[in-house]
Tab-separated table of C-alpha atoms in Angstrom:
chain	number	residue	atom	x	y	z
A	1	MET	CA	25.246	14.707	51.535
A	2	GLN	CA	22.008	15.441	53.345
A	3	THR	CA	20.191	18.478	52.020
A	4	GLY	CA	18.752	19.652	55.302
A	5	LYS	CA	15.300	18.463	54.351
A	6	ASP	CA	13.417	15.542	55.795
A	7	ASP	CA	13.168	13.840	52.400
A	8	PRO	CA	15.089	10.547	52.272
A	9	LEU	CA	18.184	10.821	50.085
A	10	ILE	CA	18.492	8.130	47.421
A	11	ALA	CA	21.849	7.376	45.786
A	12	ILE	CA	21.279	6.340	42.161
A	13	VAL	CA	24.208	4.291	40.849
A	14	ASP	CA	23.842	3.745	37.103
A	15	ASP	CA	26.277	4.281	34.206
A	16	ASP	CA	23.543	5.441	31.810
A	17	GLU	CA	23.087	9.219	32.085
A	18	SER	CA	19.560	9.163	30.692
A	19	VAL	CA	18.547	6.515	33.223
A	20	ARG	CA	20.102	8.535	36.037
A	21	ASP	CA	18.216	11.634	34.958
A	22	THR	CA	14.929	9.735	34.683
A	23	LEU	CA	15.314	8.070	38.069
A	24	SER	CA	16.400	11.313	39.703
A	25	ALA	CA	13.301	13.086	38.411
A	26	LEU	CA	11.118	10.191	39.546
A	27	MET	CA	12.616	10.289	43.037
A	28	ARG	CA	12.018	14.019	43.416
A	29	GLU	CA	8.474	13.763	42.077
A	30	SER	CA	7.840	11.045	44.663
A	31	GLY	CA	9.001	13.009	47.704
A	32	PHE	CA	12.629	11.853	47.833
A	33	ASP	CA	15.877	13.645	47.154
A	34	ALA	CA	18.493	12.085	44.897
A	35	VAL	CA	22.217	12.079	44.233
A	36	CYS	CA	23.480	10.497	41.008
A	37	CYS	CA	26.603	8.352	40.733
A	38	PRO	CA	27.839	7.115	37.323
A	39	ASP	CA	30.123	4.485	38.857
A	40	ILE	CA	31.311	2.909	42.078
A	41	ALA	CA	34.031	5.518	42.610
A	42	ALA	CA	31.429	8.280	42.566
A	43	PHE	CA	29.452	6.516	45.265
A	44	MET	CA	32.596	6.024	47.368
A	45	ALA	CA	33.252	9.734	47.065
A	46	LEU	CA	30.031	10.454	48.947
A	47	GLY	CA	31.868	9.834	52.207
A	48	ASP	CA	32.536	7.186	54.825
A	49	PRO	CA	29.868	6.472	55.748
A	50	PRO	CA	27.954	7.909	52.779
A	51	GLN	CA	25.166	10.162	54.038
A	52	VAL	CA	22.393	8.548	52.021
A	53	ASP	CA	19.251	6.723	53.108
A	54	LEU	CA	19.133	4.099	50.345
A	55	ALA	CA	21.302	2.923	47.451
A	56	LEU	CA	19.552	2.188	44.141
A	57	ILE	CA	22.145	0.196	42.178
A	58	ASP	CA	22.179	-1.096	38.622
A	59	LEU	CA	23.565	-4.635	38.493
A	60	ARG	CA	25.528	-4.159	35.264
A	61	LEU	CA	27.703	-1.073	35.466
A	62	ARG	CA	30.094	-0.343	32.603
A	63	GLY	CA	33.315	-2.199	33.373
A	64	GLU	CA	32.133	-2.940	36.918
A	65	SER	CA	29.544	-4.984	38.756
A	66	GLY	CA	26.856	-3.545	40.960
A	67	LEU	CA	27.350	-6.665	43.079
A	68	THR	CA	30.754	-5.361	44.133
A	69	LEU	CA	29.247	-2.160	45.464
A	70	ALA	CA	26.346	-3.951	47.125
A	71	ILE	CA	28.751	-6.250	48.975
A	72	HIS	CA	30.881	-3.268	50.035
A	73	ILE	CA	27.832	-1.465	51.415
A	74	ARG	CA	26.433	-4.474	53.238
A	75	GLU	CA	29.760	-5.293	54.892
A	76	ARG	CA	30.272	-1.766	56.217
A	77	TYR	CA	27.042	0.183	56.528
A	78	GLU	CA	23.404	-0.097	57.545
A	79	ILE	CA	22.197	1.335	54.245
A	80	PRO	CA	19.289	-0.396	52.494
A	81	ILE	CA	19.909	-1.589	48.936
A	82	VAL	CA	17.544	-1.936	45.983
A	83	MET	CA	19.021	-3.509	42.843
A	84	LEU	CA	17.971	-2.905	39.233
A	85	THR	CA	18.627	-5.619	36.676
A	86	GLY	CA	17.837	-6.636	33.123
A	87	VAL	CA	15.481	-9.400	32.102
A	88	GLY	CA	16.994	-12.851	32.542
A	89	ASP	CA	19.636	-11.916	35.120
A	90	GLU	CA	17.991	-14.199	37.707
A	91	ILE	CA	19.330	-12.276	40.684
A	92	ASP	CA	16.736	-12.700	43.403
A	93	LYS	CA	18.773	-15.414	45.073
A	94	ILE	CA	22.275	-14.364	44.086
A	95	ILE	CA	21.899	-10.741	45.140
A	96	GLY	CA	19.196	-11.045	47.767
A	97	LEU	CA	21.100	-13.747	49.574
A	98	GLU	CA	24.757	-13.281	48.784
A	99	THR	CA	24.865	-9.524	49.225
A	100	GLY	CA	21.882	-8.983	51.501
A	101	ALA	CA	20.120	-6.620	49.103
A	102	ASP	CA	16.684	-5.696	50.412
A	103	ASP	CA	14.821	-5.840	47.108
A	104	TYR	CA	15.293	-5.826	43.355
A	105	LEU	CA	13.356	-4.874	40.261
A	106	ILE	CA	13.738	-6.036	36.669
A	107	LYS	CA	13.961	-3.506	33.831
A	108	PRO	CA	11.777	-2.265	32.295
A	109	PHE	CA	9.768	-1.609	35.447
A	110	ASN	CA	6.694	0.352	36.413
A	111	PRO	CA	7.894	3.617	38.028
A	112	ARG	CA	5.101	3.458	40.609
A	113	GLU	CA	6.193	-0.044	41.594
A	114	LEU	CA	9.790	1.085	42.044
A	115	VAL	CA	8.676	3.950	44.281
A	116	ALA	CA	6.461	1.599	46.296
A	117	ARG	CA	9.344	-0.855	46.737
A	118	ILE	CA	11.697	1.915	47.877
A	119	ARG	CA	9.152	3.219	50.378
A	120	ALA	CA	8.616	-0.282	51.763
A	121	VAL	CA	12.356	-0.842	52.204
A	122	LEU	CA	12.853	2.560	53.843
A	123	ARG	CA	9.985	1.827	56.217
A	124	ARG	CA	11.723	-1.369	57.320
A	125	TYR	CA	14.767	0.715	58.234
A	126	GLY	CA	12.775	3.178	60.314
A	127	HIS	CA	11.958	5.900	57.785
A	128	GLY	CA	8.312	6.463	58.550
A	129	SER	CA	6.346	4.587	61.174
A	130	ALA	CA	7.366	0.994	61.658
A	131	LYS	CA	4.089	0.286	63.392
A	132	THR	CA	0.989	-0.724	61.545
A	133	GLY	CA	-0.639	2.700	62.017
A	134	VAL	CA	-3.928	1.311	60.731
A	135	ALA	CA	-5.930	-1.794	61.313
A	136	PRO	CA	-3.864	-4.728	60.061
A	137	GLY	CA	-4.932	-6.497	56.914
A	138	GLN	CA	-5.474	-10.195	56.460
A	139	GLY	CA	-2.726	-12.097	58.177
A	140	ILE	CA	-1.402	-15.408	59.439
A	141	ALA	CA	-0.382	-15.583	63.089
A	142	PHE	CA	2.173	-17.849	64.720
A	143	ARG	CA	3.292	-17.538	68.333
A	144	ASP	CA	3.290	-13.758	68.986
A	145	MET	CA	4.107	-12.828	65.397
A	146	ARG	CA	1.924	-12.100	62.393
A	147	VAL	CA	2.485	-12.216	58.640
A	148	ASP	CA	0.413	-9.324	57.283
A	149	LEU	CA	-0.516	-10.422	53.768
A	150	GLN	CA	-1.873	-7.029	52.751
A	151	SER	CA	1.193	-4.964	53.586
A	152	ARG	CA	3.607	-7.882	53.042
A	153	ARG	CA	5.250	-7.421	56.416
A	154	LEU	CA	6.157	-9.527	59.427
A	155	LEU	CA	4.956	-7.919	62.669
A	156	ASP	CA	5.983	-8.764	66.211
A	157	ALA	CA	3.808	-8.780	69.333
A	158	GLN	CA	4.031	-4.978	69.676
A	159	GLY	CA	3.036	-4.401	66.053
A	160	ASP	CA	6.576	-3.418	65.068
A	161	GLU	CA	7.876	-4.612	61.733
A	162	VAL	CA	10.557	-7.298	61.698
A	163	PRO	CA	12.812	-6.393	58.745
A	164	LEU	CA	12.848	-9.010	55.988
A	165	THR	CA	14.379	-8.957	52.531
A	166	ASN	CA	12.071	-9.565	49.588
A	167	ALA	CA	13.221	-13.179	49.268
A	168	GLU	CA	12.884	-13.817	53.010
A	169	TYR	CA	9.327	-12.485	53.037
A	170	ARG	CA	8.298	-14.490	49.995
A	171	LEU	CA	9.606	-17.708	51.517
A	172	LEU	CA	8.020	-17.026	54.913
A	173	GLU	CA	4.648	-16.259	53.350
A	174	TYR	CA	4.809	-19.473	51.326
A	175	PHE	CA	5.528	-21.473	54.474
A	176	ALA	CA	2.746	-19.704	56.383
A	177	ARG	CA	0.244	-20.427	53.612
A	178	ASN	CA	1.283	-24.095	53.573
A	179	PRO	CA	1.654	-25.106	57.229
A	180	ASP	CA	2.157	-28.652	58.479
A	181	ARG	CA	3.269	-29.914	55.079
A	182	VAL	CA	6.770	-31.046	54.176
A	183	ILE	CA	7.917	-28.812	51.314
A	184	PRO	CA	10.901	-30.061	49.280
A	185	ARG	CA	13.737	-27.770	48.239
A	186	PRO	CA	12.872	-27.763	44.500
A	187	GLU	CA	9.385	-26.478	45.317
A	188	LEU	CA	10.804	-23.692	47.459
A	189	LEU	CA	13.268	-22.676	44.774
A	190	LYS	CA	10.502	-22.675	42.180
A	191	GLU	CA	8.482	-20.383	44.437
A	192	LEU	CA	11.454	-18.016	44.562
A	193	GLY	CA	11.609	-17.976	40.789
A	194	SER	CA	14.976	-19.501	39.948
A	195	ASP	CA	15.928	-22.456	37.756
A	196	MET	CA	19.602	-22.350	38.680
A	197	GLU	CA	20.004	-25.792	40.188
A	198	ARG	CA	23.561	-25.148	41.306
A	199	TYR	CA	22.249	-22.551	43.758
A	200	VAL	CA	19.500	-24.714	45.272
A	201	ASP	CA	21.190	-25.914	48.442
A	202	ARG	CA	23.026	-22.704	49.235
A	203	THR	CA	20.060	-20.477	48.438
A	204	ILE	CA	17.560	-22.308	50.583
A	205	ASP	CA	20.026	-22.911	53.416
A	206	VAL	CA	20.926	-19.227	53.666
A	207	LEU	CA	17.281	-18.143	53.609
A	208	ILE	CA	16.254	-20.702	56.219
A	209	LEU	CA	19.107	-19.629	58.487
A	210	ARG	CA	18.144	-15.964	58.212
A	211	LEU	CA	14.465	-16.628	58.793
A	212	ARG	CA	15.149	-18.716	61.878
A	213	ARG	CA	17.205	-15.898	63.371
A	214	LYS	CA	14.196	-13.607	62.986
A	215	ILE	CA	11.259	-15.837	63.954
A	216	GLU	CA	12.576	-18.475	66.333
A	217	PRO	CA	13.087	-17.929	70.085
A	218	VAL	CA	16.151	-20.197	69.820
A	219	PRO	CA	17.284	-20.401	66.168
A	220	SER	CA	19.396	-23.513	66.793
A	221	LYS	CA	16.302	-25.294	68.151
A	222	PRO	CA	13.555	-24.214	65.739
A	223	VAL	CA	9.938	-24.565	66.800
A	224	HIS	CA	8.243	-23.224	63.680
A	225	LEU	CA	10.574	-23.733	60.727
A	226	GLN	CA	11.861	-27.281	60.998
A	227	THR	CA	14.019	-29.479	58.803
A	228	ARG	CA	12.976	-32.899	57.594
A	229	ARG	CA	16.201	-34.577	56.584
A	230	ALA	CA	16.297	-35.655	52.928
A	231	GLN	CA	12.733	-34.369	52.503
A	232	GLY	CA	12.632	-30.611	52.913
A	233	TYR	CA	11.145	-28.227	55.477
A	234	ILE	CA	7.898	-27.989	57.403
A	235	PHE	CA	6.333	-24.926	59.039
A	236	ASN	CA	4.376	-25.169	62.278
A	237	LEU	CA	2.036	-22.330	63.217
A	238	GLY	CA	1.581	-23.573	66.776
A	239	THR	CA	3.876	-23.457	69.764
A	240	ASP	CA	4.634	-27.159	69.899
A	241	GLY	CA	7.024	-29.045	67.679
A	242	VAL	CA	5.677	-31.160	64.850
């Protein structure tokens, strides 16, 4: 489905024709190319694997769920996913964690913010330089890694970006800003923006597991992100345990 140009190709999956047209125009005005899909079947018809650089998926498709497509993509392909959802759908944890979506945006959204989010996600997947390219902004260092607060990225010792989902980054930044303090689960969930108590344990556990795989030398023996049984979690910026 590639057009022969260097512009990243964005698959827009939305059952509203006017929304598809608006998003398609926005993508092209912003330096991307776009292919529109009114339903899941149309996306599947793009090929196996689909030759797209990112999937922009509406959560509530007519008669279908965007979650179904997101799960299908994540299980089979290395294609980044940005979800669109209505107000009150509370999907940061459900989608970001359960399907591995890279980011989400709530409708109505600022078009410039959507474009910025898409560019950030594409950059994490290697579209554009993964290195800082410019002097890093304000950051918080731990071991040989750095949380760049300005660009909202995690950088390794070589200055390469360590890919994080939106929820993973938000949690890591919160830990980094509050080191050496036991943070209980309810506080972490509140920081992530959800009041769905039935997702507390699973949400935090999944995020912690994913973060440890990306920041710890030995994830099963964490040095930085440690558990305090029946209390919560504590983040250590140093190299020694706390």
